[in-house]
Coordinates of C-alpha atoms in Angstrom, one line a residue:
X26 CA -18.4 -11.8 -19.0
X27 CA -18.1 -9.2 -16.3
X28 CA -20.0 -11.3 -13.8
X29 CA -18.0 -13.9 -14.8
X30 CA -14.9 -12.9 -14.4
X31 CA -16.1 -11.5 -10.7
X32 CA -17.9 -14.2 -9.3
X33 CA -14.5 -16.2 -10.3
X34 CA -11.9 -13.6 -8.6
X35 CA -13.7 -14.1 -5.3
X36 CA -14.2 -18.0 -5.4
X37 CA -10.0 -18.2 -6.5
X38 CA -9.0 -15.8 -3.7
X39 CA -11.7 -17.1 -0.5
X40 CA -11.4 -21.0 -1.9
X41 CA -8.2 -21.2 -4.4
X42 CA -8.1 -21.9 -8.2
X43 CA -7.5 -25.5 -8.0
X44 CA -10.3 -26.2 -5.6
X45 CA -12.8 -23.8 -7.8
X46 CA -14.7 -25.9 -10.0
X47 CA -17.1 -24.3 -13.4
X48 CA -19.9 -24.8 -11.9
X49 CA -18.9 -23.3 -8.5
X50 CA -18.8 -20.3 -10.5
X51 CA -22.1 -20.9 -12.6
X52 CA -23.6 -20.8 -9.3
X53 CA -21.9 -18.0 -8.1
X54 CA -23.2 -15.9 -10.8
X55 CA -26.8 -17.8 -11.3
X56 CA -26.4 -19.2 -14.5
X57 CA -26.2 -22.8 -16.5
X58 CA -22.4 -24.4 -16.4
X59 CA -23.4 -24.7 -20.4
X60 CA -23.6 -20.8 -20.4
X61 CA -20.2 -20.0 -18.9
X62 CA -18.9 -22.6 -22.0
X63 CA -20.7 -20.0 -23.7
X64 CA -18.3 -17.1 -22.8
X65 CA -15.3 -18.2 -21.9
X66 CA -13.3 -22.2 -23.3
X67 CA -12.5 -23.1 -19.6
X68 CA -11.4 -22.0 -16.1
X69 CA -7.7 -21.5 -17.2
X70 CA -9.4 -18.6 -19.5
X71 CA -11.1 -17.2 -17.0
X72 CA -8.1 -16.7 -14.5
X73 CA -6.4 -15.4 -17.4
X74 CA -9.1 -12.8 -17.8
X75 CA -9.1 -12.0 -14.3
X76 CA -5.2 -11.4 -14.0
X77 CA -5.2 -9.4 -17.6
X78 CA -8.4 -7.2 -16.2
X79 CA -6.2 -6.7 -12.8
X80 CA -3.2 -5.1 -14.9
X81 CA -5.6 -3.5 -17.6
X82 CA -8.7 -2.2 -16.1
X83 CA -9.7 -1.2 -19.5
X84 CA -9.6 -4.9 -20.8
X85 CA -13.1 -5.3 -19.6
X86 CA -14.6 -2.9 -22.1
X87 CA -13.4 -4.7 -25.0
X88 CA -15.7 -6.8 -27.5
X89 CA -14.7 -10.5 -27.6
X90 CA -15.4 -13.0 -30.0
X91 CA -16.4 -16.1 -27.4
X92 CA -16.1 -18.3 -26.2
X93 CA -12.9 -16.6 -24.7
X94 CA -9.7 -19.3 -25.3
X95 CA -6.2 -18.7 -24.3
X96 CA -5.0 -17.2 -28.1
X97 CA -5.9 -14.0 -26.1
X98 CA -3.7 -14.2 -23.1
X99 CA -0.3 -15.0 -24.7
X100 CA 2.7 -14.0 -23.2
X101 CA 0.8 -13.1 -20.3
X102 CA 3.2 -14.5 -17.6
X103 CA 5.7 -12.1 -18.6
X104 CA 3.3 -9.4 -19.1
X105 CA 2.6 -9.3 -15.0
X106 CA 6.3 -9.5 -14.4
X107 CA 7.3 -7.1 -16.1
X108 CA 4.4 -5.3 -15.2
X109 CA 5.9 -5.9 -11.3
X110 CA 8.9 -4.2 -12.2
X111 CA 7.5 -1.2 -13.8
X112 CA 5.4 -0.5 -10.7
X113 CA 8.3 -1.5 -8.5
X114 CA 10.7 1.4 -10.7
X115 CA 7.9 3.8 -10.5
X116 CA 7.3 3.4 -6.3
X117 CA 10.7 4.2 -5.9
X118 CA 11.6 7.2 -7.9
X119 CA 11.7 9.6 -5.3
X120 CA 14.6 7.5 -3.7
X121 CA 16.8 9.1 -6.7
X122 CA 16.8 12.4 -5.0
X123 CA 16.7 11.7 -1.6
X124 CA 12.9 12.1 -1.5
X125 CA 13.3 15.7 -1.6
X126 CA 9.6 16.7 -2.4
X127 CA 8.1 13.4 -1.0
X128 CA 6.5 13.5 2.5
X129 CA 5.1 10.4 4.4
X130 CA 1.6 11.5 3.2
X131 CA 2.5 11.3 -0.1
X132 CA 3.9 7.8 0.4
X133 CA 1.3 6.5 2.3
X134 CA -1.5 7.7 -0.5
X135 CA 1.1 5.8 -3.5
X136 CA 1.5 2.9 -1.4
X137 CA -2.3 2.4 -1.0
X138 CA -2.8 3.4 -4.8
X139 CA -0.3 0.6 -5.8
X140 CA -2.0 -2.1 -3.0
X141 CA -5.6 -0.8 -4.3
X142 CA -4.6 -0.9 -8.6
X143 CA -3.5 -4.7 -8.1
X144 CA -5.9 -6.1 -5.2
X145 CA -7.1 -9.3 -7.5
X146 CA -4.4 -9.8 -9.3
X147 CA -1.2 -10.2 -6.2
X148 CA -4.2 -12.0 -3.6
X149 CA -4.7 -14.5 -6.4
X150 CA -1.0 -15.4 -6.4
X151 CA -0.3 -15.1 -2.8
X152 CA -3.5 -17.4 -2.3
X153 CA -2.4 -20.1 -5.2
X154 CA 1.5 -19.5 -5.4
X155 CA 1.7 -23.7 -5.1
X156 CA -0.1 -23.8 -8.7
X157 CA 1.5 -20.8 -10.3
X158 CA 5.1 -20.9 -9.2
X159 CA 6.9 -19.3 -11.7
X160 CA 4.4 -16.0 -11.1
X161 CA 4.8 -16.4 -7.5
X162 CA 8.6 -16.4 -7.5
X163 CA 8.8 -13.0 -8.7
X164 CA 6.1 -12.1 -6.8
X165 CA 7.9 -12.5 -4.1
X166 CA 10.8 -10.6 -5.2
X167 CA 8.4 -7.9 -5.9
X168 CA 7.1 -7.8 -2.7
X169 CA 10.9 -8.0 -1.1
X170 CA 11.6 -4.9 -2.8
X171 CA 8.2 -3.3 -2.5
X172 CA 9.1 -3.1 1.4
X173 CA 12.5 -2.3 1.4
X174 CA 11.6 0.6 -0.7
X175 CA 9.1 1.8 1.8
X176 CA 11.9 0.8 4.4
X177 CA 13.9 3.2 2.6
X178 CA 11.5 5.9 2.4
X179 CA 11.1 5.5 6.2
X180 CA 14.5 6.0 6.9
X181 CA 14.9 9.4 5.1
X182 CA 12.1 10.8 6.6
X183 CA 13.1 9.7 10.0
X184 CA 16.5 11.2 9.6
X185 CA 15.1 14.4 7.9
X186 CA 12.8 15.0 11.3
X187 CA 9.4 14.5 9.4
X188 CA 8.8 10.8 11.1
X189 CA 9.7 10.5 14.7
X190 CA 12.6 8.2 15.7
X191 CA 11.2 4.2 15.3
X192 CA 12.9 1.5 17.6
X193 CA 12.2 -1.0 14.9
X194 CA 12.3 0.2 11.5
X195 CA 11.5 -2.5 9.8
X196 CA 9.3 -4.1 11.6
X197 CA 6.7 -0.7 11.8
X198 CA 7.6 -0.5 8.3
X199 CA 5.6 -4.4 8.1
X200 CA 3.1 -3.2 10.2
X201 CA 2.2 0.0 8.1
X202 CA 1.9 -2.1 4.6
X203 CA -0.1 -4.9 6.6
X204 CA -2.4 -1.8 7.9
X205 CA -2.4 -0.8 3.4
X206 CA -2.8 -4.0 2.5
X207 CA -5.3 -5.0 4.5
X208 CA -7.2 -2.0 3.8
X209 CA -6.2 -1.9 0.4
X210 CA -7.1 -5.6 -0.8
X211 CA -8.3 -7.7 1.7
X212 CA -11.1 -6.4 3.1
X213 CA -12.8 -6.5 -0.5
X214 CA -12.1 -10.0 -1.0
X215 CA -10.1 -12.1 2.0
X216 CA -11.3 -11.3 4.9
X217 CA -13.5 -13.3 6.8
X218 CA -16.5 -10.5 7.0
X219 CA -16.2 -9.0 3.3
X220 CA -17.2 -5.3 3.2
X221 CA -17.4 -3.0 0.4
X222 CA -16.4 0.2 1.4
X223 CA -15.5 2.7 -1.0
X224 CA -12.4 2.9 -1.5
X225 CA -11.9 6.6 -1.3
X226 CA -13.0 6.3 2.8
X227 CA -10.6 3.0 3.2
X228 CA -7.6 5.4 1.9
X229 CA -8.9 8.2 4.1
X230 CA -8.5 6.0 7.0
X231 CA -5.3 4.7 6.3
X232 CA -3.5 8.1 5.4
X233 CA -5.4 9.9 9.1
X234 CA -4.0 6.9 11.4
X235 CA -0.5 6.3 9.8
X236 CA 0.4 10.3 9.6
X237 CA -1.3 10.6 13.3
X238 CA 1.1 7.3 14.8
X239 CA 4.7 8.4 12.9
X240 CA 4.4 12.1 11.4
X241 CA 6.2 14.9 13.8
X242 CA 4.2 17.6 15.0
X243 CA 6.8 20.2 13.6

């Protein structure tokens, strides 16, 4: 199931859902079409699977009685939005004191922790948004919030002397979550040379170059 489910995430993000076919993925993970039938009723269960795994890493562990149908997943729409606004709440807590004990560091880490936690799940609806739109809609609003937040976070620092002075705000703000996301998500799955670097050193990376290109040296 677990080779299932990861041969499918990367043929959904690199080719799109609709264009994925089950024996696209049979291939992918060397088996008989008639075995993936085994496992799972169809390729709507198996995207389900792959967006339930992406908010519950643990889901993976679990026994299942197979094949896999879609009794399992319901409700699981809402599930991911709400689960959007949960993380959205939680990345911007610090807001509600000013960020008093939050440094740029510490935001860049969270930011790439958050981009890192939900790689599969947000690429598979930025890459398919036309066939899910009600997930994409508040994905979007997610990811409208997601930057002003980090906007936001900007801002304070920049004023408190920690970050020096930006010309445009905003739009180094956009270039700083392009710099997570890309290291956060798409070079495990998008990216037209697929690596698999830990994602300890990816983090690393990110944190050394952001902190060197915006944190003062006071």
């Amino acid at each position: 199931i677990k080779s299932i489910a990861e041969a499918a995430t990367v043929l959904f993000l690199q080719q799109g859902y609709s264009k994925t076919q089950i024996s696209h993925i049979a291939k992918a993970v060397g088996v008989s079409v008639g075995t993936i039938y085994l496992d799972f009723a169809g390729k709507k269960e198996i995207m389900h699977f792959v967006l339930k795994s992406t908010m519950e890493p643990d889901f993976l562990n679990r026994k299942f009685d197979r094949p896999i149908t879609d009794d399992l997943f319901a409700g699981l729409e809402n599930d991911v939005v709400e689960m959007f606004e949960k993380a959205g709440n939680d990345f911007a807590r610090h807001l509600s004191d000013s960020a008093e004990d939050y440094n740029l560091e510490a935001l860049v880490s969270d930011a790439f922790d958050l981009l890192s936690s939900y790689a599969a799940g947000c690429l598979f609806i930025e890459k398919n948004q036309f066939d899910f739109q009600f997930l994409a809609e508040h994905y979007k609003r997610y990811r409208k919030r997601f930057f002003e937040t980090m906007t936001r976070y900007m801002a304070v620092f920049i004023e408190r002397g920690t970050v020096r002075p930006l010309k445009h705000l905003e739009l180094t703000t956009t270039l700083i979550i392009e710099i997570l996301s890309w290291w956060a998500m798409d070079i495990r799955y998008t990216s037209f040379e697929t690596q698999n670097i830990p994602m300890s050193i990816s983090k690393e990376l990110c944190i050394d170059n952001i902190i060197s290109a915006y944190q003062t040296k006071n």
